[in-house]
Every structure is written in C-alpha cells, then in structure tokens.
C-alpha cells in the first residue's frame, strides 16, 4: 500500500527520530491486524501526522521515496533477463482509496524500472482521476520508457463507485471525452476475482435487462460484508440521485449495477455512443490480494489463508463471524493469465496493454477466445486452429473490424482444463449490448459442453462424480447480431462442481477443533471454478 509507506519505514526504525511518536506506537501495535492499519489509511482528512513526518511532511516523503527505491531495486534484482526467462518481476504498489466508505483500490504496475520518484497514494490523489493524471504527468509524459497501468479490484464492494459515470470538473462533451480517454489509457484492465469475492455479475440489478444467470452467485463476499451476521439481510440498491457521489457509506452497504464488471462493459458501450470513447474497455484478470506473500497460493484443497494471524488456523478459515478478519466469506482468490510471446517483463506488459489476458478463480484453466467474420465453422477440428484464428480474426482484448459482407461474426471459444484440477463442464459466451429502446442487455450462451451433465461432488470425501472434459471447443455465431448495434462478448469456461476450501478443511477437523460451521456451513460448500477471457468488442461506428 502506497499510503503511509514512509510512515511505516520510520515507525519500524528503532533508531529513528519518529519511532516513539504516538502514531508509530499505534502502527506497531496494529501490526498483523490489517483493519488497524486500514483505519489509519481512511483518516478523514488524509493528513500526515506531524510528530511522525514533521510540519511539512517531508520526513515521510523522503522515507517513502527511499523505500520505493529499494522496492524497485528488488524487482530489478529478481527479474530474470537471461534466455531462460524463469521470472518476470514488476515494480508495483497499491493505491488504497477508500473514499466516503467505498473500496476503490487499484494496483499500479510499471513497465520498467523507470518510475516516478515515489508512488502516488490516496493521500496525494483522493480521486482516481487525479491518480491517472499524475501517473501520466510523472511517468508516461515525463520519462522515456516509463509506462504504467492502474488495475481496479474489488469493485463488488465499491457501492457502485468503481465504474460510476461521473466526470467531476469536466465541462462539456470534449472534456468528458478526454477524461474517458485518460481512463481507458491508464486503466485497460480490471480484476474480476480475488480473496474478497467475485465482481463479474449479480442478478436482479435495476436498469439491467437479463435472464437469471445461476453462475452470478459465485463467492458473493459483499453479502457477508453488508449483512454483518444478520440472517434476514436483504441488500439495498445504492442511491443514484442528486449528489450521489458525495454520499458517505459505512463500508460496503449497498449494491449497484456499476459494482460489477459485466454491467460496466455494457455501460462502456453507452459512453462510447455519447462521447466517442469507451472508458470501460476493460481486459479481465484475476489475482489473490494475499497479505501473506504467497503469490499464487490458490488451491482450494490446502488454502493457507491470506491475512496472516487473522486466518492462520483452519478453525478461523471455515467459520463466519463479522468480527473475524479472515473467515469463510473469503476465498483463495484467482490467477491472471497472459498470452505473450515470452515470459519477459516488457512483453508481458505489452500483452496487458492490448488486453490479451484472462483470469481464473484459481485453477490453471487456459481459455482461448477469438472473433472474426470469416472464421471456419469447423475451426475446432483443425490442427492449425490458433494460427488461423490469429490470421483471420482478433484475439481476446481486440476489436472486430466493421465488415459489411458477413451476416454476423463468428467466435472461436476453447479452453483446456487444469491438468491437476477438475474437468470442464461447459463454455459460455456472454454478450452485452444496448437495445433500440436504450435498455442495457446481456445474455449467456452455452457454446460447448453441458450444464446438465450430472456431475456432482461427494461432500464426505470431496471426490468428484460424473463426467467432464479435459478440453472444450466451439465455434459460435451470434444469432441476434445487429450490425447497427455496438456489442461486447467474453468467454466463461466453467468446471464441474468441486469442494470449496472450507469443505476440504472441515474434513480434517475433529472433536473440539471442529466448529459448528462445518456442520452448518455459512456458505455453499460446493463451487464451480471458472475462467474468464478478456472481451472482444464490435463497434458499428
């Protein structure tokens, strides 16, 4: 977290002038308990502590710059530039905005070791617009070989503000379009899944016309965060009337279509028609947000927790209490996948820039998604399918060119199951568009496999039952394509049912160590892991 980076350095230096400051004592006493630190980050006036930082705050600024330099040097030291390409490491930090009680965190990742002198934090830029403006001014426009991406996460607990349609201070369409263009440049990706839940979609959202999608109920962390233990809790829709952007919230306390990636993608089409720019042209990734330094520790079977002492024991991880920082409302998180020519920093960054990325809920599922006007309907049967798809279409993250001769585009959808995981059940393509009446729409199409294949899991042993597929492939043509309507499409690859981590860990808890939550679980012990591709966009303009 960029916030209080300098303070943390000063407060943990026993020989330093700030060590005995009251602020530093509070920081050290809160060590290992993230809420204590986050409460400080949410300081209402975002002021530096004078006793710790000095009257002008510069003591903390210098300390932050020094620690940031060490972090960049560490990324350089561990980045493998040899021909083996074993590792690619990035200089990066988290921008931890919690504006008016809404989680608006971003992970900021740099292309190279050429970076600003110190990170831009929430204390420097209260609005995300200012974060992007400062990154552009201090990095992209100021230094050769400096480039940066800001990746939002946990939009599911943002009270609709992560993708809010607001352009504060922008006067007129031209300025709004410039602001939207800035967002698209600095924020081409979104994290759809992590420890604190799935941000893909939610059923029953106002202003969204869509059939019920059973897979939208996946790892709904926000329900736990808002319910605070109330069994009869029903979430309220977020207020979207006058001055909605100034309404404070006590953490996540409402639901909005614009808390979810699917709806943001469709809203992007609306903004495209109004401004000529799509501010929500988002590639899709997933990650963990681990606070244990265990990158990629996403196995349901042996999930070690992600909040240090807060969920170090299985007994903590399998039950739910609003007072527990680590509990069954969390999940092991996901993984980001990048389609790139090499495992090198610059190559990976460019792939992220062009949105040729995907996310998974943990398994190493590998999805491929291409769109084109002349793709062979039998492409799945060809040994050169991927090469042909690149030659004749566009990959995930791309734009379909306008083509007047074809009735509708075709999409090549394929996925390979995790070789050490659960078999695949189905491939789905999700389409989003705005209809002739101006209504935001989405629809789910199954293009391969079968949702009713009868697969189950034995909760007594967590053994899978039924058939699945090591790989699936389908070529699909949009049956309702309207060349006059913009549209967005993405792929979702879904596994057969399997045990959630809490079910796995309850299997080994006995006697006094076995909490009541193992017999009456607060969450469904059966899940269906999945992967999401980045979208492909069609523009009628």
Coordinates of C-alpha atoms in Angstrom, one line a residue:
X1 CA 0.0 0.0 0.0
X2 CA 1.4 3.4 -1.0
X3 CA -0.4 5.1 1.8
X4 CA 1.9 5.6 4.8
X5 CA 4.8 3.9 3.1
X6 CA 7.2 6.5 4.6
X7 CA 5.5 6.3 8.0
X8 CA 5.9 2.5 8.1
X9 CA 9.6 2.9 7.4
X10 CA 10.0 5.5 10.1
X11 CA 7.9 3.7 12.6
X12 CA 9.8 0.5 12.3
X13 CA 13.3 2.1 12.7
X14 CA 14.1 1.9 16.4
X15 CA 17.0 4.4 15.9
X16 CA 14.9 6.9 14.1
X17 CA 13.6 10.2 15.3
X18 CA 9.9 9.2 14.8
X19 CA 10.0 5.8 16.5
X20 CA 8.4 6.9 19.8
X21 CA 5.6 9.1 18.1
X22 CA 2.1 8.1 19.2
X23 CA 1.2 7.4 15.6
X24 CA 4.1 5.0 15.3
X25 CA 3.2 3.2 18.5
X26 CA -0.4 2.7 17.2
X27 CA 1.0 1.4 13.9
X28 CA 3.3 -1.2 15.6
X29 CA 0.5 -2.3 18.0
X30 CA -1.7 -2.9 14.9
X31 CA 0.9 -4.9 13.2
X32 CA -0.6 -8.1 11.7
X33 CA -4.2 -6.8 12.1
X34 CA -5.0 -5.2 8.8
X35 CA -8.1 -3.3 10.0
X36 CA -6.0 -1.3 12.4
X37 CA -3.8 -0.1 9.6
X38 CA -6.6 0.4 7.1
X39 CA -8.4 2.6 9.7
X40 CA -5.4 4.9 9.6
X41 CA -5.4 4.9 5.8
X42 CA -9.0 6.0 6.0
X43 CA -8.1 9.1 8.1
X44 CA -10.9 11.5 7.3
X45 CA -8.7 14.5 6.4
X46 CA -5.9 12.5 4.8
X47 CA -3.2 14.5 6.8
X48 CA 0.3 13.4 7.7
X49 CA 1.0 13.0 11.4
X50 CA 3.2 16.0 12.3
X51 CA 5.0 14.3 15.1
X52 CA 6.0 11.5 12.7
X53 CA 6.5 13.3 9.5
X54 CA 7.5 16.9 10.6
X55 CA 5.4 20.0 10.0
X56 CA 5.8 19.9 6.2
X57 CA 5.5 16.1 5.9
X58 CA 8.8 15.9 4.1
X59 CA 10.4 13.4 6.5
X60 CA 7.8 10.9 5.5
X61 CA 8.1 11.8 1.8
X62 CA 11.9 11.2 1.9
X63 CA 11.4 7.9 3.7
X64 CA 8.7 6.8 1.2
X65 CA 11.0 7.6 -1.7
X66 CA 13.8 5.7 -0.2
X67 CA 11.7 2.6 0.5
X68 CA 10.2 2.8 -3.0
X69 CA 13.7 2.9 -4.5
X70 CA 14.5 -0.3 -2.5
X71 CA 11.4 -2.0 -3.9
X72 CA 12.2 -1.1 -7.4
X73 CA 15.8 -2.4 -6.9
X74 CA 14.4 -5.6 -5.5
X75 CA 12.2 -6.0 -8.6
X76 CA 15.2 -5.5 -10.8
X77 CA 17.3 -7.9 -8.8
X78 CA 14.8 -10.7 -9.2
X79 CA 13.8 -10.1 -12.8
X80 CA 15.4 -12.8 -14.9
X81 CA 16.7 -11.2 -18.2
X82 CA 18.6 -14.3 -19.3
X83 CA 17.5 -16.5 -22.1
X84 CA 15.8 -18.9 -19.6
X85 CA 13.0 -16.3 -18.8
X86 CA 12.3 -18.0 -15.5
X87 CA 10.8 -15.0 -13.8
X88 CA 9.4 -11.6 -14.8
X89 CA 9.0 -9.1 -11.9
X90 CA 7.4 -5.7 -11.8
X91 CA 7.8 -2.6 -9.8
X92 CA 4.3 -2.0 -8.4
X93 CA 2.2 -0.8 -5.5
X94 CA -1.4 -0.5 -4.3
X95 CA -3.3 2.8 -4.4
X96 CA -5.7 2.3 -1.5
X97 CA -8.6 4.7 -1.9
X98 CA -11.5 4.3 0.5
X99 CA -13.3 7.4 -0.5
X100 CA -16.5 8.0 1.6
X101 CA -16.5 4.4 2.7
X102 CA -16.3 2.9 -0.8
X103 CA -13.4 0.5 -1.7
X104 CA -11.7 1.9 -4.8
X105 CA -8.3 0.3 -4.6
X106 CA -6.0 0.0 -7.6
X107 CA -2.8 -2.0 -8.2
X108 CA -0.3 0.2 -10.1
X109 CA 2.2 -1.7 -12.3
X110 CA 5.1 -0.2 -14.2
X111 CA 6.6 -1.4 -17.4
X112 CA 10.2 -0.9 -16.4
X113 CA 12.5 0.3 -13.6
X114 CA 12.0 3.9 -14.9
X115 CA 9.4 5.1 -12.4
X116 CA 8.3 8.2 -10.6
X117 CA 10.3 9.3 -7.5
X118 CA 7.7 7.9 -5.2
X119 CA 4.2 6.3 -5.5
X120 CA 1.1 8.4 -5.9
X121 CA -1.1 7.4 -3.0
X122 CA -4.6 8.2 -1.8
X123 CA -3.1 10.9 0.4
X124 CA -1.9 12.6 -2.8
X125 CA -4.8 11.9 -5.0
X126 CA -8.3 11.5 -3.5
X127 CA -9.9 10.9 -6.8
X128 CA -8.9 8.2 -9.3
X129 CA -8.9 10.9 -12.0
X130 CA -6.0 12.6 -10.2
X131 CA -4.2 9.3 -9.9
X132 CA -4.3 8.8 -13.6
X133 CA -3.4 12.4 -14.3
X134 CA -0.4 12.2 -12.0
X135 CA 0.8 8.9 -13.5
X136 CA 0.5 10.3 -17.0
X137 CA 2.4 13.5 -16.0
X138 CA 5.0 11.9 -13.8
X139 CA 5.6 8.8 -15.8
X140 CA 4.2 8.4 -19.3
X141 CA 4.8 12.1 -20.4
X142 CA 7.9 12.8 -18.3
X143 CA 10.2 9.8 -18.8
X144 CA 11.3 7.7 -21.7
X145 CA 10.4 4.0 -21.2
X146 CA 8.0 4.8 -18.3
X147 CA 4.6 3.4 -18.6
X148 CA 2.0 2.4 -16.0
X149 CA -1.3 0.6 -15.6
X150 CA -3.8 1.0 -12.8
X151 CA -5.9 -2.1 -12.2
X152 CA -9.0 -1.7 -10.1
X153 CA -10.1 -4.6 -7.8
X154 CA -13.0 -5.5 -5.5
X155 CA -15.5 -3.4 -7.5
X156 CA -18.1 -5.7 -5.8
X157 CA -17.6 -3.7 -2.6
X158 CA -17.4 -0.2 -4.2
X159 CA -21.1 0.8 -3.7
X160 CA -21.2 1.4 -7.5
X161 CA -18.4 3.9 -7.4
X162 CA -15.7 1.9 -9.2
X163 CA -17.4 2.4 -12.5
X164 CA -19.5 5.4 -11.7
X165 CA -20.4 7.6 -14.7
X166 CA -19.0 10.9 -13.4
X167 CA -16.6 13.4 -14.8
X168 CA -16.1 15.9 -11.9
X169 CA -14.7 19.2 -13.1
X170 CA -15.1 18.3 -16.8
X171 CA -17.1 21.0 -18.7
X172 CA -18.8 19.7 -21.8
X173 CA -18.5 16.7 -24.1
X174 CA -15.0 17.3 -25.2
X175 CA -13.6 17.4 -21.7
X176 CA -15.6 14.4 -20.7
X177 CA -14.2 12.5 -23.7
X178 CA -10.7 13.5 -22.8
X179 CA -11.3 12.2 -19.2
X180 CA -12.7 9.0 -20.6
X181 CA -9.7 8.6 -22.9
X182 CA -7.4 9.1 -19.9
X183 CA -9.2 6.4 -18.0
X184 CA -9.0 4.0 -20.9
X185 CA -5.3 4.6 -21.3
X186 CA -4.3 4.2 -17.7
X187 CA -6.9 1.6 -16.8
X188 CA -7.2 -1.0 -19.5
X189 CA -7.7 -4.0 -17.2
X190 CA -9.9 -5.0 -14.3
X191 CA -9.6 -7.6 -11.6
X192 CA -12.7 -9.7 -11.7
X193 CA -12.0 -12.1 -8.9
X194 CA -9.8 -12.2 -5.7
X195 CA -9.9 -13.1 -2.0
X196 CA -12.7 -10.7 -1.3
X197 CA -15.1 -12.1 -3.9
X198 CA -16.2 -12.3 -7.5
X199 CA -17.0 -9.0 -9.2
X200 CA -18.4 -10.4 -12.5
X201 CA -22.1 -10.1 -12.1
X202 CA -25.1 -10.0 -9.9
X203 CA -28.7 -11.0 -10.7
X204 CA -31.7 -8.6 -10.3
X205 CA -29.8 -5.4 -10.8
X206 CA -32.1 -2.4 -11.6
X207 CA -31.7 -1.0 -15.1
X208 CA -30.3 -4.2 -16.5
X209 CA -32.4 -6.5 -18.7
X210 CA -31.1 -10.0 -18.4
X211 CA -32.3 -13.5 -17.6
X212 CA -31.2 -15.0 -14.3
X213 CA -27.6 -16.3 -14.5
X214 CA -27.1 -19.0 -11.9
X215 CA -23.3 -18.6 -12.0
X216 CA -23.6 -15.0 -10.9
X217 CA -23.9 -16.1 -7.3
X218 CA -20.3 -17.1 -7.1
X219 CA -18.3 -16.1 -3.9
X220 CA -20.5 -13.1 -3.1
X221 CA -18.3 -11.6 -0.4
X222 CA -20.3 -8.3 -0.4
X223 CA -23.3 -10.1 1.0
X224 CA -21.3 -11.1 4.1
X225 CA -19.7 -7.7 4.3
X226 CA -23.0 -5.9 4.4
X227 CA -25.0 -8.4 6.4
X228 CA -22.7 -8.4 9.4
X229 CA -24.2 -11.6 10.7
X230 CA -27.9 -10.8 10.0
X231 CA -29.6 -13.8 8.6
X232 CA -32.6 -11.8 7.2
X233 CA -30.4 -9.2 5.5
X234 CA -31.5 -8.0 2.0
X235 CA -29.1 -5.6 0.3
X236 CA -30.4 -2.2 -0.6
X237 CA -29.8 -0.6 -4.0
X238 CA -27.3 2.3 -3.9
X239 CA -28.8 5.8 -4.1
X240 CA -28.1 7.3 -7.5
X241 CA -30.0 10.6 -7.3
X242 CA -28.6 14.2 -7.0
X243 CA -25.2 14.5 -5.2
X244 CA -24.9 10.7 -5.1
X245 CA -21.2 11.0 -5.4
X246 CA -21.0 12.8 -2.1
X247 CA -23.0 10.3 -0.1
X248 CA -20.8 8.6 2.6
X249 CA -21.1 4.8 3.2
X250 CA -20.0 2.7 6.2
X251 CA -18.0 0.2 4.2
X252 CA -19.9 -1.6 1.5
X253 CA -23.6 -1.1 2.4
X254 CA -25.5 -1.2 -1.0
X255 CA -25.5 -2.9 -4.3
X256 CA -25.3 -1.2 -7.8
X257 CA -25.0 -2.5 -11.4
X258 CA -21.8 -0.4 -11.6
X259 CA -20.2 -2.5 -8.9
X260 CA -19.9 -5.4 -11.4
X261 CA -17.7 -5.8 -14.5
X262 CA -20.4 -7.2 -16.8
X263 CA -22.5 -4.1 -16.4
X264 CA -19.5 -1.8 -16.6
X265 CA -18.7 -3.3 -20.0
X266 CA -22.2 -2.5 -21.2
X267 CA -22.1 1.0 -19.7
X268 CA -18.9 1.4 -21.8
X269 CA -21.0 1.0 -24.9
X270 CA -23.3 3.7 -23.7
X271 CA -20.5 6.1 -23.1
X272 CA -19.0 5.2 -26.5
X273 CA -22.2 6.3 -28.2
X274 CA -22.2 9.6 -26.2
X275 CA -18.6 10.6 -26.2
X276 CA -16.9 8.6 -28.9
X277 CA -14.7 7.0 -26.3
X278 CA -15.3 3.8 -24.2
X279 CA -13.9 4.4 -20.7
X280 CA -14.7 0.9 -19.6
X281 CA -12.9 -1.0 -22.4
X282 CA -11.5 -3.5 -19.8
X283 CA -9.5 -6.6 -20.2
X284 CA -10.1 -9.2 -17.5
X285 CA -7.7 -10.6 -15.0
X286 CA -7.9 -12.2 -11.5
X287 CA -5.5 -12.3 -8.6
X288 CA -5.2 -13.1 -4.9
X289 CA -4.6 -9.9 -2.9
X290 CA -2.8 -12.1 -0.5
X291 CA -1.3 -10.4 2.6
X292 CA 0.9 -13.5 3.3
X293 CA 3.4 -13.0 0.5
X294 CA 2.3 -16.3 -1.0
X295 CA 1.7 -15.5 -4.7
X296 CA -0.4 -18.0 -6.5
X297 CA -1.4 -20.0 -3.3
X298 CA -4.9 -20.6 -4.6
X299 CA -5.5 -24.3 -4.1
X300 CA -8.9 -25.0 -2.5
X301 CA -7.5 -28.2 -1.1
X302 CA -4.8 -26.6 1.1
X303 CA -5.5 -22.9 1.2
X304 CA -3.3 -21.4 4.0
X305 CA -5.3 -18.2 4.4
X306 CA -4.4 -14.7 3.3
X307 CA -4.4 -12.4 6.3
X308 CA -1.6 -13.6 8.5
X309 CA -2.6 -14.2 12.1
X310 CA -6.2 -13.3 11.2
X311 CA -6.8 -16.6 9.5
X312 CA -3.8 -18.8 10.3
X313 CA -5.8 -21.7 11.6
X314 CA -8.4 -23.8 9.7
X315 CA -10.9 -23.1 12.6
X316 CA -10.7 -19.4 11.7
X317 CA -11.0 -20.0 8.0
X318 CA -14.1 -22.2 7.9
X319 CA -16.5 -20.2 10.0
X320 CA -18.1 -16.8 9.6
X321 CA -18.2 -14.1 12.2
X322 CA -18.4 -10.3 11.4
X323 CA -15.6 -9.8 14.0
X324 CA -13.2 -12.2 12.3
X325 CA -10.9 -10.6 9.7
X326 CA -10.3 -13.9 8.0
X327 CA -13.2 -16.3 7.7
X328 CA -15.4 -18.3 5.3
X329 CA -16.5 -15.1 3.5
X330 CA -13.1 -15.0 1.9
X331 CA -11.8 -17.4 -0.8
X332 CA -8.4 -18.5 -2.1
X333 CA -8.5 -15.9 -4.9
X334 CA -7.6 -16.2 -8.5
X335 CA -4.8 -16.1 -11.1
X336 CA -4.0 -13.8 -14.0
X337 CA -3.1 -15.4 -17.3
X338 CA -1.3 -13.5 -20.1
X339 CA -1.0 -14.6 -23.7
X340 CA 2.5 -13.3 -24.6
X341 CA 5.4 -14.5 -26.8
X342 CA 7.9 -14.5 -23.9
X343 CA 7.9 -14.5 -20.1
X344 CA 9.6 -11.1 -20.1
X345 CA 8.6 -8.0 -18.3
X346 CA 8.1 -5.8 -21.3
X347 CA 6.4 -8.5 -23.4
X348 CA 4.0 -9.3 -20.6
X349 CA 3.3 -5.6 -20.1
X350 CA 2.5 -5.0 -23.7
X351 CA 0.1 -8.0 -23.7
X352 CA -1.6 -6.5 -20.7
X353 CA -1.8 -3.2 -22.6
X354 CA -3.5 -4.9 -25.5
X355 CA -5.8 -6.8 -23.1
X356 CA -4.8 -10.2 -24.3
X357 CA -5.2 -11.6 -20.8
X358 CA -7.6 -13.7 -18.8
X359 CA -8.4 -14.5 -15.2
X360 CA -9.3 -17.7 -13.4
X361 CA -10.8 -18.4 -10.0
X362 CA -7.7 -20.4 -9.1
X363 CA -7.3 -23.4 -11.4
X364 CA -4.9 -23.1 -14.2
X365 CA -7.6 -23.2 -16.9
X366 CA -6.3 -21.9 -20.2
X367 CA -9.0 -20.2 -22.3
X368 CA -8.7 -19.0 -25.9
X369 CA -11.2 -16.6 -27.5
X370 CA -11.1 -15.2 -31.0
X371 CA -13.7 -13.3 -33.1
X372 CA -13.8 -12.8 -36.8
X373 CA -16.0 -12.5 -39.9
X374 CA -14.6 -15.4 -41.9
X375 CA -13.6 -17.9 -39.2
X376 CA -14.2 -21.5 -40.3
X377 CA -17.3 -23.1 -38.6
X378 CA -15.2 -26.3 -38.3
X379 CA -12.1 -24.5 -36.8
X380 CA -12.2 -26.7 -33.7
X381 CA -11.3 -29.7 -35.8
X382 CA -8.2 -28.1 -37.4
X383 CA -4.7 -28.6 -36.0
X384 CA -3.8 -25.0 -37.0
X385 CA -6.8 -23.5 -35.3
X386 CA -5.0 -20.9 -33.2
X387 CA -2.7 -19.8 -36.0
X388 CA -5.7 -19.5 -38.3
X389 CA -7.7 -17.6 -35.7
X390 CA -4.9 -15.1 -35.3
X391 CA -4.6 -14.7 -39.1
X392 CA -8.3 -14.3 -39.8
X393 CA -9.7 -12.8 -36.6
X394 CA -8.8 -10.9 -33.4
X395 CA -7.9 -12.4 -30.0
X396 CA -9.4 -11.6 -26.6
X397 CA -9.0 -7.9 -25.9
X398 CA -9.4 -6.9 -29.5
X399 CA -11.8 -5.1 -31.7
X400 CA -13.8 -6.6 -34.5
X401 CA -13.4 -4.5 -37.7
X402 CA -16.6 -3.4 -39.4
X403 CA -17.3 -5.9 -42.2
X404 CA -20.2 -5.3 -44.5
X405 CA -20.3 -8.7 -46.2
X406 CA -20.9 -11.1 -43.3
X407 CA -24.2 -11.7 -41.7
X408 CA -22.7 -12.0 -38.2
X409 CA -19.3 -12.5 -36.6
X410 CA -18.1 -15.9 -35.5
X411 CA -16.3 -16.6 -32.3
X412 CA -13.8 -19.4 -31.6
X413 CA -14.1 -20.4 -27.9
X414 CA -11.8 -23.1 -26.4
X415 CA -10.4 -24.0 -23.0
X416 CA -8.1 -26.6 -21.6
X417 CA -8.7 -27.8 -18.0
X418 CA -6.1 -27.6 -15.3
X419 CA -4.3 -30.9 -15.6
X420 CA -4.2 -31.2 -11.8
X421 CA -7.7 -29.9 -11.3
X422 CA -11.4 -30.6 -12.0
X423 CA -12.7 -31.4 -15.5
X424 CA -14.5 -28.7 -17.5
X425 CA -18.3 -28.7 -17.7
X426 CA -19.2 -26.0 -20.3
X427 CA -18.1 -23.0 -22.2
X428 CA -20.3 -19.9 -22.3
X429 CA -20.1 -16.7 -24.3
X430 CA -21.7 -13.7 -22.6
X431 CA -22.9 -10.9 -24.9
X432 CA -23.7 -7.3 -23.7
X433 CA -25.4 -4.6 -25.8
X434 CA -27.8 -1.7 -25.6
X435 CA -31.1 -2.3 -27.5
X436 CA -33.1 0.0 -29.7
X437 CA -35.0 1.3 -26.7
X438 CA -31.8 2.2 -24.9
X439 CA -32.0 -0.7 -22.4
X440 CA -28.8 -2.3 -21.2
X441 CA -28.9 -6.0 -22.0
X442 CA -26.9 -9.2 -21.5
X443 CA -27.3 -12.8 -22.4
X444 CA -25.5 -16.0 -21.7
X445 CA -25.0 -18.6 -24.5
X446 CA -23.6 -22.1 -23.9
X447 CA -21.4 -23.0 -26.9
X448 CA -19.7 -26.2 -25.8
X449 CA -20.3 -28.8 -23.1
X450 CA -23.4 -29.3 -21.0
X451 CA -24.5 -27.6 -17.8
X452 CA -26.7 -30.7 -17.1
X453 CA -24.0 -33.3 -17.4
X454 CA -24.9 -34.7 -14.0
X455 CA -21.6 -34.1 -12.4
X456 CA -21.5 -33.7 -8.6
X457 CA -19.1 -34.0 -5.7
X458 CA -19.3 -36.3 -2.6
X459 CA -19.0 -33.9 0.4
X460 CA -18.0 -36.7 2.7
X461 CA -14.7 -37.2 0.7
X462 CA -14.7 -34.2 -1.7
X463 CA -14.4 -36.8 -4.5
X464 CA -15.9 -35.7 -7.9
X465 CA -18.6 -37.7 -9.5
X466 CA -19.7 -37.8 -13.1
X467 CA -18.1 -37.0 -16.4
X468 CA -16.3 -33.8 -17.6
X469 CA -14.0 -32.7 -20.3
X470 CA -10.2 -32.2 -20.3
X471 CA -10.8 -29.6 -23.1
X472 CA -13.8 -28.0 -24.8
X473 CA -14.1 -26.1 -28.1
X474 CA -16.9 -24.4 -30.0
X475 CA -17.4 -22.0 -32.9
X476 CA -20.5 -19.8 -32.3
X477 CA -22.2 -17.2 -34.4
X478 CA -24.4 -14.6 -32.8
X479 CA -28.0 -15.5 -33.8
X480 CA -29.3 -12.0 -32.9
X481 CA -26.5 -9.9 -34.3
X482 CA -27.5 -6.3 -35.3
X483 CA -24.8 -4.6 -37.4
X484 CA -26.2 -1.2 -36.2
X485 CA -25.7 -2.0 -32.5
X486 CA -22.4 -2.0 -30.6
X487 CA -21.8 -5.2 -28.6
X488 CA -19.2 -6.8 -26.3
X489 CA -18.5 -10.5 -25.9
X490 CA -16.4 -12.5 -23.5
X491 CA -15.9 -16.2 -22.7
X492 CA -16.5 -18.0 -19.4
X493 CA -15.1 -21.5 -19.0
X494 CA -16.8 -23.5 -16.1
X495 CA -15.6 -26.6 -14.3
X496 CA -17.7 -29.4 -12.9
X497 CA -18.7 -29.0 -9.2
X498 CA -16.0 -29.4 -6.6
X499 CA -15.4 -28.8 -2.9
X500 CA -14.8 -25.3 -1.7
X501 CA -11.8 -24.8 0.5
X502 CA -13.9 -24.6 3.7
X503 CA -15.4 -28.0 2.9
X504 CA -11.9 -29.5 2.3
X505 CA -10.6 -28.1 5.6
X506 CA -13.6 -29.3 7.6
X507 CA -12.8 -32.9 6.5
X508 CA -9.7 -32.9 8.8
X509 CA -11.2 -31.0 11.8
X510 CA -12.5 -33.3 14.6
X511 CA -13.7 -33.0 18.1
X512 CA -13.1 -29.7 19.9
X513 CA -11.3 -28.4 16.8
X514 CA -14.4 -28.8 14.6
X515 CA -16.5 -25.6 14.7
X516 CA -20.3 -25.7 14.2
X517 CA -19.8 -24.0 10.8
X518 CA -18.5 -27.4 9.4
X519 CA -22.0 -28.9 10.0
X520 CA -24.0 -25.8 9.2
X521 CA -21.7 -24.0 6.7
X522 CA -22.3 -20.3 6.2
X523 CA -21.5 -20.6 2.5
X524 CA -22.2 -23.3 -0.1
X525 CA -19.6 -26.0 0.3
X526 CA -19.8 -26.8 -3.4
X527 CA -18.4 -24.4 -6.0
X528 CA -17.8 -24.3 -9.8
X529 CA -14.4 -22.8 -10.5
X530 CA -14.1 -20.9 -13.8
X531 CA -12.0 -18.7 -16.1
X532 CA -12.9 -15.5 -17.9
X533 CA -11.4 -14.2 -21.1
X534 CA -11.0 -10.6 -21.9
X535 CA -13.8 -9.3 -24.1
X536 CA -13.9 -8.7 -27.8
X537 CA -15.8 -5.5 -28.9
X538 CA -17.8 -4.8 -32.0
X539 CA -18.4 -1.1 -32.9
X540 CA -21.0 -0.1 -35.5
X541 CA -19.4 3.3 -36.0

